[in-house]
PDB file of C-alpha atoms in Angstrom:
ATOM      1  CA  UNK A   1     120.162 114.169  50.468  1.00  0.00           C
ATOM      2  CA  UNK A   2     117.314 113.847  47.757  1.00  0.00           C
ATOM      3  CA  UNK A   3     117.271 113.388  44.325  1.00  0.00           C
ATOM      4  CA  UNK A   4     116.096 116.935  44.388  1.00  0.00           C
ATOM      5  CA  UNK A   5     119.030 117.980  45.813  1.00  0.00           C
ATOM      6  CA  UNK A   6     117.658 118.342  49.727  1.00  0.00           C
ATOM      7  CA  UNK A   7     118.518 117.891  52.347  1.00  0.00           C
ATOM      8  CA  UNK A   8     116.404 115.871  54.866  1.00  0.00           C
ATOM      9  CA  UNK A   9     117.329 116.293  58.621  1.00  0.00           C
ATOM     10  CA  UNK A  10     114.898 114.264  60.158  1.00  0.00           C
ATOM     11  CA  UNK A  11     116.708 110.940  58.264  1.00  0.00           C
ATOM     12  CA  UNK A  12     120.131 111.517  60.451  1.00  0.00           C
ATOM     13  CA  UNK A  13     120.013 108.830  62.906  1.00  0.00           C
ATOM     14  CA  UNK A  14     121.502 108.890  66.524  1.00  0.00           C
ATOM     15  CA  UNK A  15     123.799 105.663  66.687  1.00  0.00           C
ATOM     16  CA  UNK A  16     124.323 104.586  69.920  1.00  0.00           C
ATOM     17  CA  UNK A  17     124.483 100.531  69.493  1.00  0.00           C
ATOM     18  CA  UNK A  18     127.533  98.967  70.030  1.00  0.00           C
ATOM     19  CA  UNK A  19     127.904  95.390  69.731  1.00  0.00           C
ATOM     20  CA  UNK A  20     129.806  92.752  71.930  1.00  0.00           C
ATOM     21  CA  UNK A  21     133.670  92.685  71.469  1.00  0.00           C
ATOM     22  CA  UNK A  22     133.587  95.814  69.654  1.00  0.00           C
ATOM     23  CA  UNK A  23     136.410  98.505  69.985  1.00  0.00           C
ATOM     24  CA  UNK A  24     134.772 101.436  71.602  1.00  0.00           C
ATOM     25  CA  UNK A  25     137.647 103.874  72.665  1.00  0.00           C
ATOM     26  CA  UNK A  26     141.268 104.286  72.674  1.00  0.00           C
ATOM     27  CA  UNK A  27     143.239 106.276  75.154  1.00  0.00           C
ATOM     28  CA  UNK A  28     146.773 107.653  73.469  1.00  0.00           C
ATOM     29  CA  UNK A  29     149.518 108.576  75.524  1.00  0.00           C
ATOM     30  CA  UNK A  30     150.019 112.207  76.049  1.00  0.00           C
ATOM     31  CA  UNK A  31     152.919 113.578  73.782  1.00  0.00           C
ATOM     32  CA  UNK A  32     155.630 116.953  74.308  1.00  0.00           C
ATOM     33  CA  UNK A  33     154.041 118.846  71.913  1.00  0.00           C
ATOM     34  CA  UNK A  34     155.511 121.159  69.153  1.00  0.00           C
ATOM     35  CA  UNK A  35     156.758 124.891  70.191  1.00  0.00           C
ATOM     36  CA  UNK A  36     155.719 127.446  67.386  1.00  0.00           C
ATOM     37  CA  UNK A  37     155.403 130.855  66.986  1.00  0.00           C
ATOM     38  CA  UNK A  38     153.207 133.780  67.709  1.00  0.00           C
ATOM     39  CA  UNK A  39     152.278 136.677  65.538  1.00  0.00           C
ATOM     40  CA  UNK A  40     155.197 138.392  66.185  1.00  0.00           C
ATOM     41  CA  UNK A  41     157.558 135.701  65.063  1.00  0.00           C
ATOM     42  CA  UNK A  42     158.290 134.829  69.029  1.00  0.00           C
ATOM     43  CA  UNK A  43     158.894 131.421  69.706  1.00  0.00           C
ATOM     44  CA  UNK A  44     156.551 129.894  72.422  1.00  0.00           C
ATOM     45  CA  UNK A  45     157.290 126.852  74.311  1.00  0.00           C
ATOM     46  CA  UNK A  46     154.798 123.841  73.957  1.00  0.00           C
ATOM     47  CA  UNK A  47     153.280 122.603  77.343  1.00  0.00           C
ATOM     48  CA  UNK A  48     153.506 118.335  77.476  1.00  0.00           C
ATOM     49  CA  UNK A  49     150.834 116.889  77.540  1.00  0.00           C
ATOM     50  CA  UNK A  50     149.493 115.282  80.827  1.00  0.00           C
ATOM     51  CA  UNK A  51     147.823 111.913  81.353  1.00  0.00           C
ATOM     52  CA  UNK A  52     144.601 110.850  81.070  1.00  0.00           C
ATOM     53  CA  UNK A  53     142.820 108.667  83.248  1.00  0.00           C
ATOM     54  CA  UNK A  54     139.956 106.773  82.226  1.00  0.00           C
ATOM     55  CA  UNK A  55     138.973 103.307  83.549  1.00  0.00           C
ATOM     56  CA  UNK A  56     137.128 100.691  82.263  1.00  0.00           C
ATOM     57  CA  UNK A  57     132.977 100.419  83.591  1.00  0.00           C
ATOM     58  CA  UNK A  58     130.288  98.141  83.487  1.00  0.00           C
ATOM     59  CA  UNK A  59     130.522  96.075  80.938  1.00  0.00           C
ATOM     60  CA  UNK A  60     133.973  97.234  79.829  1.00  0.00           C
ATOM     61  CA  UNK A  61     137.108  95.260  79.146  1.00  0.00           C
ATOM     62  CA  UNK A  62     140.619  97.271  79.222  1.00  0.00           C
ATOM     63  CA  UNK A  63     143.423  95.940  77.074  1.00  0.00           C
ATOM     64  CA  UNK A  64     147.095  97.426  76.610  1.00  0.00           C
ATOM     65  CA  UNK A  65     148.064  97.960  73.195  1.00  0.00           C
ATOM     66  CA  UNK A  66     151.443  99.155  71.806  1.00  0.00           C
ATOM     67  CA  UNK A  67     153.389 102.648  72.152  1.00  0.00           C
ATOM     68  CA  UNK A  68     151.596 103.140  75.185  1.00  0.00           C
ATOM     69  CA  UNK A  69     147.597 102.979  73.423  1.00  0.00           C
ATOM     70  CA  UNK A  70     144.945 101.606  75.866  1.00  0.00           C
ATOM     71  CA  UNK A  71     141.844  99.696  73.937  1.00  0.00           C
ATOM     72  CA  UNK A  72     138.566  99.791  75.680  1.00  0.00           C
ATOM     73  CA  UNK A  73     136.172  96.668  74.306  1.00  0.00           C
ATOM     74  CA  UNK A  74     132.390  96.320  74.970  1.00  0.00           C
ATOM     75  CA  UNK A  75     131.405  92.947  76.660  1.00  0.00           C
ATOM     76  CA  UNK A  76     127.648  93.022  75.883  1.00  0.00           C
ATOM     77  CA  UNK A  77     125.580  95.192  73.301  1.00  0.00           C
ATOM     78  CA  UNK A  78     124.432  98.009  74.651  1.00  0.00           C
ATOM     79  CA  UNK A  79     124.698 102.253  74.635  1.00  0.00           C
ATOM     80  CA  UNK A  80     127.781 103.716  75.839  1.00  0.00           C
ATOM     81  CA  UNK A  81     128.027 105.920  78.838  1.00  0.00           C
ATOM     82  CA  UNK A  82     130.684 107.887  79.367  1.00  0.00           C
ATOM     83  CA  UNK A  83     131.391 109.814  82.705  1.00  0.00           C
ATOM     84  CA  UNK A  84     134.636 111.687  83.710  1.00  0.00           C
ATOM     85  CA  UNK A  85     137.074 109.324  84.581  1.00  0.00           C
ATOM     86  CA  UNK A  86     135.207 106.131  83.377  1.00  0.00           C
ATOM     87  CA  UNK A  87     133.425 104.330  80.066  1.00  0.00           C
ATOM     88  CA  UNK A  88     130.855 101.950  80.401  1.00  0.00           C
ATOM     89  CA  UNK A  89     127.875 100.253  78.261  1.00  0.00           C
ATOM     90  CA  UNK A  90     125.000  99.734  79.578  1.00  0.00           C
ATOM     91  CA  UNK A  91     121.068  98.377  78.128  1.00  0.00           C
ATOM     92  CA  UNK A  92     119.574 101.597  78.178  1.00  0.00           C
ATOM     93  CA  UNK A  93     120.260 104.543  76.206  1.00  0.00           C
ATOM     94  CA  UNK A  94     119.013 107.871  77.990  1.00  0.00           C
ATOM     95  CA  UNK A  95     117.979 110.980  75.737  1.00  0.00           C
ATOM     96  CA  UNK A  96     118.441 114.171  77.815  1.00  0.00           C
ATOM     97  CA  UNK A  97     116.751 115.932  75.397  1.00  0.00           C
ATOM     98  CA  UNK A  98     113.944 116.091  72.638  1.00  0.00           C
ATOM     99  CA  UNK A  99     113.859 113.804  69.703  1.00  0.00           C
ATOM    100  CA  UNK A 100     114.759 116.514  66.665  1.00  0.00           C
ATOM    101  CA  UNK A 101     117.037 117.785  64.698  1.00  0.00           C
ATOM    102  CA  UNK A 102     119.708 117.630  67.235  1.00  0.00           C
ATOM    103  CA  UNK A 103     119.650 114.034  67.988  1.00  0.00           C
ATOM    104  CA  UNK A 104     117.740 112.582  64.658  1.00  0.00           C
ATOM    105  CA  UNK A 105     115.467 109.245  64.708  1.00  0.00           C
ATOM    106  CA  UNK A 106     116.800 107.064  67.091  1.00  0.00           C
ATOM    107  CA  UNK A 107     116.969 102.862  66.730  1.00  0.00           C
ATOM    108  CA  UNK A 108     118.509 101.128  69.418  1.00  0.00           C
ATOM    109  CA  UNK A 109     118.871  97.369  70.814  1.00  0.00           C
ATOM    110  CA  UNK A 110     117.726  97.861  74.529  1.00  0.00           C
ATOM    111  CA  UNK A 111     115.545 100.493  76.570  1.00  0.00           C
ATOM    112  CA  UNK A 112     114.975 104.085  75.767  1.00  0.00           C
ATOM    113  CA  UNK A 113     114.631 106.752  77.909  1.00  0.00           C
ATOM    114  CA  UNK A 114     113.764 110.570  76.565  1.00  0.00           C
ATOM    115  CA  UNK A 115     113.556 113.234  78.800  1.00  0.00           C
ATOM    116  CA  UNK A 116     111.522 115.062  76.313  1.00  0.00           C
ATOM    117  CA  UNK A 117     109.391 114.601  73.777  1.00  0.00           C
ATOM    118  CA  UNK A 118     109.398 113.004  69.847  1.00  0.00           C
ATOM    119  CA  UNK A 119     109.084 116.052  67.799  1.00  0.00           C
ATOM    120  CA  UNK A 120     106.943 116.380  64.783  1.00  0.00           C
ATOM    121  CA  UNK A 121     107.846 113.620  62.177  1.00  0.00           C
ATOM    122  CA  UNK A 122     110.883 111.723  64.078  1.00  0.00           C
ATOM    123  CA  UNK A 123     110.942 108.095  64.523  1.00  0.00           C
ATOM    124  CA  UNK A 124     112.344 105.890  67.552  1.00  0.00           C
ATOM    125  CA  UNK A 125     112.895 102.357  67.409  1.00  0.00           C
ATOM    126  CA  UNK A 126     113.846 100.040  70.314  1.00  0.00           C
ATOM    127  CA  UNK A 127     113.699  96.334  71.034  1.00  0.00           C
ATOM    128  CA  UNK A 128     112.674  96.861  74.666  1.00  0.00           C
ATOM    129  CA  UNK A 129     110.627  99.503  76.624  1.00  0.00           C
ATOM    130  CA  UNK A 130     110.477 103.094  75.483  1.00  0.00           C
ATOM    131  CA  UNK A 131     109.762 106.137  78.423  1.00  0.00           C
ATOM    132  CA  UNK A 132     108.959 109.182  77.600  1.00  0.00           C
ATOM    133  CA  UNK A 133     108.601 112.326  79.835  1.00  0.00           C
ATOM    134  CA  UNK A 134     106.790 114.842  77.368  1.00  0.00           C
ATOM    135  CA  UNK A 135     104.925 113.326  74.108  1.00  0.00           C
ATOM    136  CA  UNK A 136     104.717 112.057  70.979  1.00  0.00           C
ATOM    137  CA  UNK A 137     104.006 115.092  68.217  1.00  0.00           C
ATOM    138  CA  UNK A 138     102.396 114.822  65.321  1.00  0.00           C
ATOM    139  CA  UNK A 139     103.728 112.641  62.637  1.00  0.00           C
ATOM    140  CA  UNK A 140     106.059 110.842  64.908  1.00  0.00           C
ATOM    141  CA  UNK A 141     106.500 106.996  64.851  1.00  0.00           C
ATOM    142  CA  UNK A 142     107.529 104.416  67.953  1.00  0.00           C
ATOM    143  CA  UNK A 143     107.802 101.157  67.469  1.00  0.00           C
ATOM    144  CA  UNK A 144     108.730  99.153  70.899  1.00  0.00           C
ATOM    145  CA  UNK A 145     109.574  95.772  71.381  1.00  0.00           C
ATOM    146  CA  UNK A 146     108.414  95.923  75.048  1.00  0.00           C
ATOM    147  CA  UNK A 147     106.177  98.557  76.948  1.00  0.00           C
ATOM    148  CA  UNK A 148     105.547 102.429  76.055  1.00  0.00           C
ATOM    149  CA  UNK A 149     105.003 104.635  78.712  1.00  0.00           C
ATOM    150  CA  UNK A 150     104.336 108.457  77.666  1.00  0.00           C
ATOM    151  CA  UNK A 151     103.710 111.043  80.625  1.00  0.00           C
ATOM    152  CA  UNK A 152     101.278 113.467  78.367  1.00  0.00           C
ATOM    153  CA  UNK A 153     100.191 112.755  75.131  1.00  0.00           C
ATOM    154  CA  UNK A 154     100.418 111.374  71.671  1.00  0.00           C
ATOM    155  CA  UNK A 155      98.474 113.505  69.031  1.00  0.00           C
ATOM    156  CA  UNK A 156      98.255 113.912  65.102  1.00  0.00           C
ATOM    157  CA  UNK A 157      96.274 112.090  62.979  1.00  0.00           C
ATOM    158  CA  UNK A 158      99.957 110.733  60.602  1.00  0.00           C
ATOM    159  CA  UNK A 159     101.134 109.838  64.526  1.00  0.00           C
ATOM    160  CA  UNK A 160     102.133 106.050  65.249  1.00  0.00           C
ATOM    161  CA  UNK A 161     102.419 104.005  68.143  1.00  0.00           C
ATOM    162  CA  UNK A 162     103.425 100.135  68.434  1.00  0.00           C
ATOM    163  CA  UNK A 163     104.333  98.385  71.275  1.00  0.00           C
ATOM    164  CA  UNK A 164     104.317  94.328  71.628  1.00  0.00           C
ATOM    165  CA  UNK A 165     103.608  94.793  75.626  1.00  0.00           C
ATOM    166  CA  UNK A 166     101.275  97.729  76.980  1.00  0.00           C
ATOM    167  CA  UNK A 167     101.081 101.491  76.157  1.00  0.00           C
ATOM    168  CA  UNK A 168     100.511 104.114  78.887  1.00  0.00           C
ATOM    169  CA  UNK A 169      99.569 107.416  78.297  1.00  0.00           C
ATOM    170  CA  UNK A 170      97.972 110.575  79.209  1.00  0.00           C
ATOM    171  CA  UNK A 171      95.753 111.261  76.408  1.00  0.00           C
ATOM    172  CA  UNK A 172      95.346 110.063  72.817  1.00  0.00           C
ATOM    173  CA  UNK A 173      94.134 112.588  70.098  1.00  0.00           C
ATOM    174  CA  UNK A 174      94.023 111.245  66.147  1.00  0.00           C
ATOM    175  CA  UNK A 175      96.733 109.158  66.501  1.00  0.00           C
ATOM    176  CA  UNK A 176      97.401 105.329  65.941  1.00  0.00           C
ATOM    177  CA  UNK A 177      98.380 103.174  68.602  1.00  0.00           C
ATOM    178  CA  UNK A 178      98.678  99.142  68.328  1.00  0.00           C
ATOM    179  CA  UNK A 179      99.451  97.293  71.383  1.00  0.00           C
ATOM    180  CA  UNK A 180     100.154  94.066  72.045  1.00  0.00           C
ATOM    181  CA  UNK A 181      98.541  94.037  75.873  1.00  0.00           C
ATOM    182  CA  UNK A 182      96.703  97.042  77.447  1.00  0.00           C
ATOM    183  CA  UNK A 183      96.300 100.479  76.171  1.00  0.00           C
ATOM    184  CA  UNK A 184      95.966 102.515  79.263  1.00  0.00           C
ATOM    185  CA  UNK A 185      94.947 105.931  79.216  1.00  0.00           C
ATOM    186  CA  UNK A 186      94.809 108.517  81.943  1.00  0.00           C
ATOM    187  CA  UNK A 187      92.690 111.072  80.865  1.00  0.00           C
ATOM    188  CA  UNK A 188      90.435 110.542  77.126  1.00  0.00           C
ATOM    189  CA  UNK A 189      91.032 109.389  73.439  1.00  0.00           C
ATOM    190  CA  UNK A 190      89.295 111.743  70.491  1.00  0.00           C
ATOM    191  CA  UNK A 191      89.475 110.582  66.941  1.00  0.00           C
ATOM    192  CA  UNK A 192      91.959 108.275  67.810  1.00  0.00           C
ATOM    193  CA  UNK A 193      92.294 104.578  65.986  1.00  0.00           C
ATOM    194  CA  UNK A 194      93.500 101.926  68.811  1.00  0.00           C
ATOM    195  CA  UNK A 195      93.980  98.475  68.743  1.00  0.00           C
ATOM    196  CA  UNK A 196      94.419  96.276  71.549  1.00  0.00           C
ATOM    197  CA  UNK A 197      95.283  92.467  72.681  1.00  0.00           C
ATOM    198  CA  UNK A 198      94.562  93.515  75.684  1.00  0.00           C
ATOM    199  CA  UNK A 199      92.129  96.095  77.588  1.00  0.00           C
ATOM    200  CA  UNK A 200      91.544  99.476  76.797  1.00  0.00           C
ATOM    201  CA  UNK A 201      90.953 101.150  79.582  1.00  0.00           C
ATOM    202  CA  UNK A 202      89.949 105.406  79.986  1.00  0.00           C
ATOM    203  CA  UNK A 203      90.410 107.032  83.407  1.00  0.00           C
ATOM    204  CA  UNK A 204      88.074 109.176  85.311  1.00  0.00           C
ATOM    205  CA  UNK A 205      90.178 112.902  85.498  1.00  0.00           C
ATOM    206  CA  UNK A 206      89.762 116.518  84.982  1.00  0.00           C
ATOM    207  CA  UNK A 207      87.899 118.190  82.391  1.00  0.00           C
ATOM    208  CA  UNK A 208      84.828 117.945  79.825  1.00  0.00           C
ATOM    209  CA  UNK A 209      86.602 115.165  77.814  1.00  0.00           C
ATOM    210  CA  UNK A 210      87.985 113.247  80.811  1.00  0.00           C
ATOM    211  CA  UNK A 211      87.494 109.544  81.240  1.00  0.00           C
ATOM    212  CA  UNK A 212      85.502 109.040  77.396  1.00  0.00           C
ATOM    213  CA  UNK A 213      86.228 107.782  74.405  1.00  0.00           C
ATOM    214  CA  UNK A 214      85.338 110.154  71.365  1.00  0.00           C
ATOM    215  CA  UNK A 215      85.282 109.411  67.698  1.00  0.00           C
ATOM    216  CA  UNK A 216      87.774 107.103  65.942  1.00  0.00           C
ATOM    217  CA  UNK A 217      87.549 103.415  65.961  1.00  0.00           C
ATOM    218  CA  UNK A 218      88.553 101.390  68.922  1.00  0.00           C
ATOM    219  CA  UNK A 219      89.260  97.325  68.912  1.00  0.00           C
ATOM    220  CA  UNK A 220      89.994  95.300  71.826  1.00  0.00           C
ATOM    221  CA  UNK A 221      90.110  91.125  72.392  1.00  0.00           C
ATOM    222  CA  UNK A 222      89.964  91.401  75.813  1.00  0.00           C
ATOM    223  CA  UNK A 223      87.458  94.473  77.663  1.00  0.00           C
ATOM    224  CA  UNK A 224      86.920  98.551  77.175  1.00  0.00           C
ATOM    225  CA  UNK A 225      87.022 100.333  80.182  1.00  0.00           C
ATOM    226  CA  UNK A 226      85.571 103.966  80.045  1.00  0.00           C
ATOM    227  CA  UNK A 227      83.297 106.815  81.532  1.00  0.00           C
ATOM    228  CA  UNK A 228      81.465 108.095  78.373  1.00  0.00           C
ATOM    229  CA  UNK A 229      81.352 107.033  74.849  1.00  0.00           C
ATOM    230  CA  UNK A 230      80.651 109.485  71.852  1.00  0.00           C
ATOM    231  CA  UNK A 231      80.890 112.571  71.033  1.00  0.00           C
ATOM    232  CA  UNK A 232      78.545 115.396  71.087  1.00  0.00           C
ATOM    233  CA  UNK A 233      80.323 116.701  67.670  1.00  0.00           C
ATOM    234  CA  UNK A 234      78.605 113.781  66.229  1.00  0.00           C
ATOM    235  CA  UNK A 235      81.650 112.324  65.457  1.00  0.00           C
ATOM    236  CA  UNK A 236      81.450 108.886  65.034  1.00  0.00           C
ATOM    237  CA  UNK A 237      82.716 106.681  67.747  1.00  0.00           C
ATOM    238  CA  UNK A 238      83.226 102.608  66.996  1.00  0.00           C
ATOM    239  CA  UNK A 239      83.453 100.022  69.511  1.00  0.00           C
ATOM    240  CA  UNK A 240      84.260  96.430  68.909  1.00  0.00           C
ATOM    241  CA  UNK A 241      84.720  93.922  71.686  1.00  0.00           C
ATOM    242  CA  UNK A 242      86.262  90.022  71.811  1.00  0.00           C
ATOM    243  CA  UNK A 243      87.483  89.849  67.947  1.00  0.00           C
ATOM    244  CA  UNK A 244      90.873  90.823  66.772  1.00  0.00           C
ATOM    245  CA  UNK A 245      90.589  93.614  64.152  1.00  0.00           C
ATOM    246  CA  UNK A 246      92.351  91.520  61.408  1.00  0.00           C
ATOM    247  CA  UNK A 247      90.208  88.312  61.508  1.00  0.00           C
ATOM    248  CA  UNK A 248      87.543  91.221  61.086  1.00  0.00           C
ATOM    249  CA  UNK A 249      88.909  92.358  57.903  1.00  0.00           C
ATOM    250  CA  UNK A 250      89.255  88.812  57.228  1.00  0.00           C
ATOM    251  CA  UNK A 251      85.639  88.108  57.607  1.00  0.00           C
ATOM    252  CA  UNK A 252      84.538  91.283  56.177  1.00  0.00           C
ATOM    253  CA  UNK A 253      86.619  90.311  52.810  1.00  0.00           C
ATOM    254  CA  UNK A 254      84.789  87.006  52.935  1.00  0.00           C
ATOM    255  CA  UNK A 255      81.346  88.747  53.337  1.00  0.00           C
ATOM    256  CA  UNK A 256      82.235  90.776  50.146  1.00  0.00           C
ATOM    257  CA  UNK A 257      83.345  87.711  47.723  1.00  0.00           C
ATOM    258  CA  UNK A 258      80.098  85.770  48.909  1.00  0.00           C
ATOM    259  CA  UNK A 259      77.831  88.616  48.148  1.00  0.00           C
ATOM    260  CA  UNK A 260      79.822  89.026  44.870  1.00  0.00           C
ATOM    261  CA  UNK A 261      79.632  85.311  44.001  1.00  0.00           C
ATOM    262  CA  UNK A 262      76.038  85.252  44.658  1.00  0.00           C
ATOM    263  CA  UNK A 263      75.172  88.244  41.993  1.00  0.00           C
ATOM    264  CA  UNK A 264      77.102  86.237  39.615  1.00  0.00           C
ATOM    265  CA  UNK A 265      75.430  83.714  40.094  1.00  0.00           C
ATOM    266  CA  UNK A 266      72.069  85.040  39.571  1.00  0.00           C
ATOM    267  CA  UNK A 267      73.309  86.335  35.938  1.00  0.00           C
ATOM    268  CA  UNK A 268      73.871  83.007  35.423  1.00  0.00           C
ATOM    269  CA  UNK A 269      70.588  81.889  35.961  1.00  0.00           C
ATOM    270  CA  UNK A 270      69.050  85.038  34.539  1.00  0.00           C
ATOM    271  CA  UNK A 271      70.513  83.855  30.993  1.00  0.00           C
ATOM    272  CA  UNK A 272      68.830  80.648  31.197  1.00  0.00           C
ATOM    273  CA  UNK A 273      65.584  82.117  32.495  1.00  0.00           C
ATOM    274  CA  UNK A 274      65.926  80.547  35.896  1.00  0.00           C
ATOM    275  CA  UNK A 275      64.586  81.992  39.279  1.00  0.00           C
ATOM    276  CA  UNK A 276      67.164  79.580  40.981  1.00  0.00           C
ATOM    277  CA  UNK A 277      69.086  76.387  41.083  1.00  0.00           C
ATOM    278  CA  UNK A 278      67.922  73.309  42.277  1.00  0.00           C
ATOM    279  CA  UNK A 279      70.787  71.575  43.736  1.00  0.00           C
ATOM    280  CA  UNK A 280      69.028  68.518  44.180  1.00  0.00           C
ATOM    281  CA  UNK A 281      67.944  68.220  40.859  1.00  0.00           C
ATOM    282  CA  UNK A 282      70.808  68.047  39.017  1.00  0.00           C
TER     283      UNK A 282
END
C-alpha cells in the first residue's frame, strides 16, 4: 500500500525460492474429529480422518518428527513442485499462466518458464534462462541471468529486456533490450533501442516490415545482420558497428569537455588580445 492509501497489485510478488535445508512441508497425522450438531439440534457423528500419503521427490529429504508429524526438507535451492502423492524441488519454476495480477512479479534463483505472457507493467527476475510462450507487454521488465527466449514479441516503448547470454524473439517494437551475446530476431525491430555484445541479427519472414530494422538506435560489438534498414516514415534509424555503446558515451563526454576547454581557452587569450598561444615560447 501507498502513502496515498493504494493499493498497488502489480508489487505482490510470487515466492517460489526455497533454500537448501529449509522446512518445506509437514504432513500431520489424521485425527477422530469432533461430532456436532446440525440445525436442528441433531447430533452428527464426525468421520476420522484418513491418512495421507505423500512421499518425498527430487531433491527432498523425509524426516519423522514427534506425535506422528512428518518434516519434508529441501536439499538444494530451487521451486517446489508438488504432485499428488509426492513433493519435490526442482531448478525451474514453471508459470502455467500469464504474469499479472494473479501471480504478481516473479524473482526466482533458477530457470523460468511462462506459458503466457508478462502483462503490462510486471517484472520477472531470474538468475538463469527465462522462456516465454506469448510476450512481453508494454511496460514489463526481464532481467535474466542466462538466455531469453520469447515466442512473439516484446513491445512498448517503457518495455525492458536484459539478458547476460542471448535474446530470441519474434519481433521487437519500442522496446529496450540489452544482451550480453546475440539478439536474434525472427521477423523486424521498429523504434526499438538494442544493444548487443554479440550480433544482431533480423530474419527474412512475412510481411512489409519483415527482415528490417526501422527507427530506434541499434549497437552491436560484433556484426548486424538484416534485409532492409530505415524506414519509409522517415523515422530515424542508427547503426553503430565494432564499439560498445558505453565507451561511446565515454568518448562522446570526452569530445564535449575538449570542445568546452578549448572555448575557454580562447577567452583566455581574448583578454590578453592574443590570437593563440605559443607553446614553445613560453
Amino acid at each position: 500500500m501507498t502513502a496515498e492509501g493504494i493499493i498497488d497489485l502489480t508489487k505482490a510478488s510470487y515466492d517460489a525460492n526455497v533454500e537448501e535445508c529449509s522446512e518445506i512441508a509437514r504432513l500431520m497425522p489424521p485425527t477422530d474429529g469432533a461430532d456436532g450438531r446440525d440445525l436442528m439440534g441433531n447430533r452428527v457423528s464426525a468421520r476420522a480422518g484418513r491418512p495421507l500419503e505423500v512421499k518425498a521427490g527430487s531433491n527432498v529429504r523425509a524426516e519423522d518428527g514427534v506425535h506422528g508429524v512428518t518434516h519434508f526438507y529441501a536439499e538444494t535451492d530451487g521451486a517446489i513442485k508438488s504432485i499428488p502423492g509426492e513433493i519435490a524441488v526442482v531448478d525451474t519454476l514453471v508459470i502455467d499462466s500469464d504474469v499479472g495480477f494473479d501471480t504478481g512479479n516473479l524473482k526466482f534463483n533458477g530457470e523460468i518458464v511462462i506459458k503466457g505472457s508478462v502483462g503490462q507493467g510486471f517484472t520477472v527476475e531470474a538468475t538463469g534462462n527465462v522462456l516465454v510462450f506469448g510476450s512481453i507487454d508494454a511496460g514489463a521488465t526481464m532481467v535474466a541471468g542466462g538466455n531469453v527466449v520469447i515466442g512473439h514479441g516484446i513491445g512498448g516503448r517503457r518495455t525492458r529486456v536484459v539478458a547476460r547470454g542471448e535474446v530470441r524473439v519474434g519481433y521487437i517494437e519500442e522496446a529496450r533490450v540489452r544482451a550480453g551475446g546475440d539478439i536474434l530476431i525472427g521477423s523486424h525491430s521498429a523504434q526499438a533501442i538494442l544493444h548487443a555484445d554479440g550480433v544482431i541479427g533480423v530474419k527474412r519472414g512475412e510481411g512489409p516490415k519483415s527482415g528490417g530494422i526501422g527507427g530506434g538506435e541499434v549497437w552491436r560489438l560484433a556484426g548486424i545482420q538484416m534485409q532492409v534498414a530505415g524506414s519509409n516514415a522517415h523515422n530515424m534509424t542508427n547503426l553503430t558497428a565494432g564499439m560498445d555503446p558505453a565507451g561511446a558515451k565515454k568518448l562522446d563526454l570526452l569530445n564535449r569537455k575538449l570542445e568546452e576547454s578549448n572555448k575557454l581557452i580562447l577567452r583566455h587569450l581574448s583578454r590578453f588580445q592574443l590570437q593563440k598561444l605559443d607553446v614553445a615560447a613560453i
